[in-house]
Each structure stands twice: as structure tokens, then as C-alpha cells.
mmCIF file with all atom_site columns, C-alpha atoms in Angstrom:
data_model
loop_
_atom_site.group_PDB
_atom_site.id
_atom_site.type_symbol
_atom_site.label_atom_id
_atom_site.label_alt_id
_atom_site.label_comp_id
_atom_site.label_asym_id
_atom_site.label_entity_id
_atom_site.label_seq_id
_atom_site.pdbx_PDB_ins_code
_atom_site.Cartn_x
_atom_site.Cartn_y
_atom_site.Cartn_z
_atom_site.occupancy
_atom_site.B_iso_or_equiv
_atom_site.pdbx_formal_charge
_atom_site.auth_seq_id
_atom_site.auth_comp_id
_atom_site.auth_asym_id
_atom_site.auth_atom_id
_atom_site.pdbx_PDB_model_num
ATOM 1   C CA . MET W 1 1   ? 295.356 61.588 268.259 1.00 0.00 ? 1   MET W CA 1
ATOM 2   C CA . ALA W 1 2   ? 291.972 60.788 266.687 1.00 0.00 ? 2   ALA W CA 1
ATOM 3   C CA . ALA W 1 3   ? 290.252 63.005 269.250 1.00 0.00 ? 3   ALA W CA 1
ATOM 4   C CA . SER W 1 4   ? 292.583 65.924 268.517 1.00 0.00 ? 4   SER W CA 1
ATOM 5   C CA . ILE W 1 5   ? 292.011 65.582 264.760 1.00 0.00 ? 5   ILE W CA 1
ATOM 6   C CA . THR W 1 6   ? 288.230 65.589 265.266 1.00 0.00 ? 6   THR W CA 1
ATOM 7   C CA . ASP W 1 7   ? 288.495 68.527 267.656 1.00 0.00 ? 7   ASP W CA 1
ATOM 8   C CA . ASN W 1 8   ? 290.671 70.467 265.191 1.00 0.00 ? 8   ASN W CA 1
ATOM 9   C CA . ALA W 1 9   ? 288.262 69.877 262.330 1.00 0.00 ? 9   ALA W CA 1
ATOM 10  C CA . ALA W 1 10  ? 285.304 71.077 264.384 1.00 0.00 ? 10  ALA W CA 1
ATOM 11  C CA . LEU W 1 11  ? 286.822 73.885 266.458 1.00 0.00 ? 11  LEU W CA 1
ATOM 12  C CA . GLY W 1 12  ? 290.135 74.874 264.898 1.00 0.00 ? 12  GLY W CA 1
ATOM 13  C CA . GLY W 1 13  ? 293.638 74.141 266.096 1.00 0.00 ? 13  GLY W CA 1
ATOM 14  C CA . ARG W 1 14  ? 295.755 75.185 269.040 1.00 0.00 ? 14  ARG W CA 1
ATOM 15  C CA . ARG W 1 15  ? 299.368 76.011 269.715 1.00 0.00 ? 15  ARG W CA 1
ATOM 16  C CA . TYR W 1 16  ? 301.457 77.088 272.666 1.00 0.00 ? 16  TYR W CA 1
ATOM 17  C CA . GLU W 1 17  ? 302.496 80.728 272.771 1.00 0.00 ? 17  GLU W CA 1
ATOM 18  C CA . HIS W 1 18  ? 304.396 82.052 275.785 1.00 0.00 ? 18  HIS W CA 1
ATOM 19  C CA . GLY W 1 19  ? 303.464 78.952 277.776 1.00 0.00 ? 19  GLY W CA 1
ATOM 20  C CA . GLU W 1 20  ? 299.725 79.229 277.126 1.00 0.00 ? 20  GLU W CA 1
ATOM 21  C CA . VAL W 1 21  ? 297.498 77.194 274.800 1.00 0.00 ? 21  VAL W CA 1
ATOM 22  C CA . VAL W 1 22  ? 295.873 79.516 272.265 1.00 0.00 ? 22  VAL W CA 1
ATOM 23  C CA . ARG W 1 23  ? 293.416 78.796 269.483 1.00 0.00 ? 23  ARG W CA 1
ATOM 24  C CA . THR W 1 24  ? 294.521 79.086 265.895 1.00 0.00 ? 24  THR W CA 1
ATOM 25  C CA . ARG W 1 25  ? 292.558 78.757 262.686 1.00 0.00 ? 25  ARG W CA 1
ATOM 26  C CA . LEU W 1 26  ? 293.341 75.673 260.635 1.00 0.00 ? 26  LEU W CA 1
ATOM 27  C CA . GLY W 1 27  ? 295.637 76.696 257.825 1.00 0.00 ? 27  GLY W CA 1
ATOM 28  C CA . ALA W 1 28  ? 296.260 80.119 259.364 1.00 0.00 ? 28  ALA W CA 1
ATOM 29  C CA . ASP W 1 29  ? 300.021 79.819 258.915 1.00 0.00 ? 29  ASP W CA 1
ATOM 30  C CA . VAL W 1 30  ? 301.625 79.125 255.565 1.00 0.00 ? 30  VAL W CA 1
ATOM 31  C CA . ALA W 1 31  ? 305.034 77.469 255.260 1.00 0.00 ? 31  ALA W CA 1
ATOM 32  C CA . HIS W 1 32  ? 306.881 78.059 251.985 1.00 0.00 ? 32  HIS W CA 1
ATOM 33  C CA . LEU W 1 33  ? 309.079 75.102 251.067 1.00 0.00 ? 33  LEU W CA 1
ATOM 34  C CA . THR W 1 34  ? 311.731 74.467 248.440 1.00 0.00 ? 34  THR W CA 1
ATOM 35  C CA . PRO W 1 35  ? 311.782 70.801 247.375 1.00 0.00 ? 35  PRO W CA 1
ATOM 36  C CA . PRO W 1 36  ? 314.770 69.257 245.584 1.00 0.00 ? 36  PRO W CA 1
ATOM 37  C CA . ASP W 1 37  ? 313.613 70.452 242.152 1.00 0.00 ? 37  ASP W CA 1
ATOM 38  C CA . SER W 1 38  ? 314.010 74.093 243.360 1.00 0.00 ? 38  SER W CA 1
ATOM 39  C CA . THR W 1 39  ? 310.357 74.998 242.824 1.00 0.00 ? 39  THR W CA 1
ATOM 40  C CA . THR W 1 40  ? 308.472 76.671 245.641 1.00 0.00 ? 40  THR W CA 1
ATOM 41  C CA . GLU W 1 41  ? 305.556 74.931 247.328 1.00 0.00 ? 41  GLU W CA 1
ATOM 42  C CA . SER W 1 42  ? 303.249 76.175 250.056 1.00 0.00 ? 42  SER W CA 1
ATOM 43  C CA . SER W 1 43  ? 301.899 74.135 252.938 1.00 0.00 ? 43  SER W CA 1
ATOM 44  C CA . LEU W 1 44  ? 299.193 75.113 255.400 1.00 0.00 ? 44  LEU W CA 1
ATOM 45  C CA . THR W 1 45  ? 299.740 74.296 259.053 1.00 0.00 ? 45  THR W CA 1
ATOM 46  C CA . ILE W 1 46  ? 297.217 72.128 260.847 1.00 0.00 ? 46  ILE W CA 1
ATOM 47  C CA . PRO W 1 47  ? 298.033 71.807 264.558 1.00 0.00 ? 47  PRO W CA 1
ATOM 48  C CA . SER W 1 48  ? 297.156 68.416 266.029 1.00 0.00 ? 48  SER W CA 1
ATOM 49  C CA . GLY W 1 49  ? 298.111 65.880 268.697 1.00 0.00 ? 49  GLY W CA 1
ATOM 50  C CA . GLU W 1 50  ? 301.867 66.288 268.336 1.00 0.00 ? 50  GLU W CA 1
ATOM 51  C CA . LEU W 1 51  ? 301.548 69.775 269.824 1.00 0.00 ? 51  LEU W CA 1
ATOM 52  C CA . TYR W 1 52  ? 301.206 68.530 273.397 1.00 0.00 ? 52  TYR W CA 1
ATOM 53  C CA . ALA W 1 53  ? 303.992 65.973 272.950 1.00 0.00 ? 53  ALA W CA 1
ATOM 54  C CA . ALA W 1 54  ? 306.338 68.634 271.566 1.00 0.00 ? 54  ALA W CA 1
ATOM 55  C CA . HIS W 1 55  ? 305.506 71.005 274.421 1.00 0.00 ? 55  HIS W CA 1
ATOM 56  C CA . ILE W 1 56  ? 306.077 68.389 277.121 1.00 0.00 ? 56  ILE W CA 1
ATOM 57  C CA . ALA W 1 57  ? 309.233 66.961 275.546 1.00 0.00 ? 57  ALA W CA 1
ATOM 58  C CA . SER W 1 58  ? 310.860 70.329 274.883 1.00 0.00 ? 58  SER W CA 1
ATOM 59  C CA . GLY W 1 59  ? 309.564 72.480 277.728 1.00 0.00 ? 59  GLY W CA 1
ATOM 60  C CA . ALA W 1 60  ? 309.390 75.292 275.175 1.00 0.00 ? 60  ALA W CA 1
ATOM 61  C CA . THR W 1 61  ? 307.038 78.185 275.899 1.00 0.00 ? 61  THR W CA 1
ATOM 62  C CA . SER W 1 62  ? 306.084 78.548 272.219 1.00 0.00 ? 62  SER W CA 1
ATOM 63  C CA . VAL W 1 63  ? 305.464 75.469 270.085 1.00 0.00 ? 63  VAL W CA 1
ATOM 64  C CA . ASP W 1 64  ? 304.264 75.043 266.507 1.00 0.00 ? 64  ASP W CA 1
ATOM 65  C CA . ALA W 1 65  ? 305.092 71.417 265.846 1.00 0.00 ? 65  ALA W CA 1
ATOM 66  C CA . GLN W 1 66  ? 303.769 71.548 262.279 1.00 0.00 ? 66  GLN W CA 1
ATOM 67  C CA . THR W 1 67  ? 306.549 73.921 261.246 1.00 0.00 ? 67  THR W CA 1
ATOM 68  C CA . PHE W 1 68  ? 309.228 71.489 262.431 1.00 0.00 ? 68  PHE W CA 1
ATOM 69  C CA . THR W 1 69  ? 307.444 68.478 260.903 1.00 0.00 ? 69  THR W CA 1
ATOM 70  C CA . THR W 1 70  ? 307.310 70.296 257.573 1.00 0.00 ? 70  THR W CA 1
ATOM 71  C CA . ALA W 1 71  ? 311.013 71.144 257.778 1.00 0.00 ? 71  ALA W CA 1
ATOM 72  C CA . VAL W 1 72  ? 311.913 67.498 258.537 1.00 0.00 ? 72  VAL W CA 1
ATOM 73  C CA . MET W 1 73  ? 309.898 66.229 255.586 1.00 0.00 ? 73  MET W CA 1
ATOM 74  C CA . THR W 1 74  ? 311.402 68.830 253.240 1.00 0.00 ? 74  THR W CA 1
ATOM 75  C CA . GLU W 1 75  ? 314.972 68.000 254.304 1.00 0.00 ? 75  GLU W CA 1
ATOM 76  C CA . SER W 1 76  ? 314.196 64.275 254.034 1.00 0.00 ? 76  SER W CA 1
ATOM 77  C CA . ALA W 1 77  ? 312.942 64.784 250.469 1.00 0.00 ? 77  ALA W CA 1
ATOM 78  C CA . ARG W 1 78  ? 316.125 66.687 249.593 1.00 0.00 ? 78  ARG W CA 1
ATOM 79  C CA . ARG W 1 79  ? 318.286 63.872 250.946 1.00 0.00 ? 79  ARG W CA 1
ATOM 80  C CA . LEU W 1 80  ? 316.246 61.210 249.162 1.00 0.00 ? 80  LEU W CA 1
ATOM 81  C CA . ALA W 1 81  ? 316.591 63.120 245.890 1.00 0.00 ? 81  ALA W CA 1
ATOM 82  C CA . ARG W 1 82  ? 320.367 63.177 246.389 1.00 0.00 ? 82  ARG W CA 1
ATOM 83  C CA . GLY W 1 83  ? 320.351 59.401 246.960 1.00 0.00 ? 83  GLY W CA 1
ATOM 84  C CA . GLU W 1 84  ? 321.521 59.647 250.564 1.00 0.00 ? 84  GLU W CA 1
ATOM 85  C CA . ALA W 1 85  ? 319.167 56.997 252.019 1.00 0.00 ? 85  ALA W CA 1
ATOM 86  C CA . LYS W 1 86  ? 319.902 53.299 252.312 1.00 0.00 ? 86  LYS W CA 1
ATOM 87  C CA . PRO W 1 87  ? 317.380 50.950 250.647 1.00 0.00 ? 87  PRO W CA 1
ATOM 88  C CA . GLY W 1 88  ? 314.327 50.026 252.731 1.00 0.00 ? 88  GLY W CA 1
ATOM 89  C CA . ALA W 1 89  ? 311.520 51.640 254.695 1.00 0.00 ? 89  ALA W CA 1
ATOM 90  C CA . TYR W 1 90  ? 312.566 53.876 257.604 1.00 0.00 ? 90  TYR W CA 1
ATOM 91  C CA . THR W 1 91  ? 311.376 56.816 259.629 1.00 0.00 ? 91  THR W CA 1
ATOM 92  C CA . PRO W 1 92  ? 313.241 60.027 258.724 1.00 0.00 ? 92  PRO W CA 1
ATOM 93  C CA . GLY W 1 93  ? 315.317 59.784 261.909 1.00 0.00 ? 93  GLY W CA 1
ATOM 94  C CA . ALA W 1 94  ? 316.287 56.176 261.279 1.00 0.00 ? 94  ALA W CA 1
ATOM 95  C CA . ALA W 1 95  ? 317.144 56.904 257.656 1.00 0.00 ? 95  ALA W CA 1
ATOM 96  C CA . PHE W 1 96  ? 319.223 60.034 258.201 1.00 0.00 ? 96  PHE W CA 1
ATOM 97  C CA . GLY W 1 97  ? 320.271 60.015 261.850 1.00 0.00 ? 97  GLY W CA 1
ATOM 98  C CA . PRO W 1 98  ? 319.979 62.639 264.569 1.00 0.00 ? 98  PRO W CA 1
ATOM 99  C CA . GLU W 1 99  ? 321.687 65.368 262.536 1.00 0.00 ? 99  GLU W CA 1
ATOM 100 C CA . LEU W 1 100 ? 318.446 65.619 260.536 1.00 0.00 ? 100 LEU W CA 1
ATOM 101 C CA . VAL W 1 101 ? 316.854 67.301 263.572 1.00 0.00 ? 101 VAL W CA 1
ATOM 102 C CA . VAL W 1 102 ? 319.501 70.008 263.677 1.00 0.00 ? 102 VAL W CA 1
ATOM 103 C CA . THR W 1 103 ? 319.407 70.566 259.909 1.00 0.00 ? 103 THR W CA 1
ATOM 104 C CA . ALA W 1 104 ? 315.609 70.976 260.141 1.00 0.00 ? 104 ALA W CA 1
ATOM 105 C CA . GLY W 1 105 ? 315.991 73.660 262.805 1.00 0.00 ? 105 GLY W CA 1
ATOM 106 C CA . GLY W 1 106 ? 315.537 71.587 265.959 1.00 0.00 ? 106 GLY W CA 1
ATOM 107 C CA . GLU W 1 107 ? 317.819 71.147 268.899 1.00 0.00 ? 107 GLU W CA 1
ATOM 108 C CA . PHE W 1 108 ? 318.454 68.409 271.430 1.00 0.00 ? 108 PHE W CA 1
ATOM 109 C CA . ILE W 1 109 ? 317.875 69.128 275.085 1.00 0.00 ? 109 ILE W CA 1
ATOM 110 C CA . ARG W 1 110 ? 319.587 66.826 277.548 1.00 0.00 ? 110 ARG W CA 1
ATOM 111 C CA . SER W 1 111 ? 317.715 66.162 280.759 1.00 0.00 ? 111 SER W CA 1
ATOM 112 C CA . ASP W 1 112 ? 320.926 65.888 282.815 1.00 0.00 ? 112 ASP W CA 1
ATOM 113 C CA . GLN W 1 113 ? 321.957 69.490 282.194 1.00 0.00 ? 113 GLN W CA 1
#
């Protein structure tokens, strides 16, 4: 992960498009988010080490892991603002369960199908 962060800072990021790794400028894509207070915030994408993991785990031909990560964090913030989390420190998945993935736009792929 440290190597990919250093590489991204020096050379720009990468993402998978149609099964190929392509270069992308850091912050080239903007995600517009709506937090619980209904304002609009913008977030720049910065591809990093999770890109390869997302590609391998999903088998998808196009991957921009930052978009999904942003969606998970936004949905987690909404749920926290509504008081839906149990007390303690948890990862988003542990706090809200697997349905968080679907709500954030992801899907589960079973390896036995």
C-alpha cells in the first residue's frame, strides 16, 4: 500500500477500464456527495492500492474502487447520524452488516455460481 501511495503521488493514479490498467490523474474524477445534513460536498478520487484488490476480488473489467469507498463512507455517515450504530468502534461492515454494500451500490459475487 505504501508503495502504491508513493507511486500515485509521483506518477498519478491508475484504474482498470475494459480489463486494462490505465493511468488517471489524481483528482481527475469528482464525486458529489450528500451527507446527512443535506448539504452537497465534493470529493476528489485518488486511486491507490485497493484498486488491484477490487479488480481481483470482483473480476470486473472496469474498477474505480474510490467511488465505492466514498459511497460506503457516505452511507455510513447517514446511518450514524440516524443513530443506527451500536456503541463501540467497528468497521462499516461490522457496524451495519452486509446490506451496506448493496446500499452503497456494490454487489456480492458468489464463487460457487
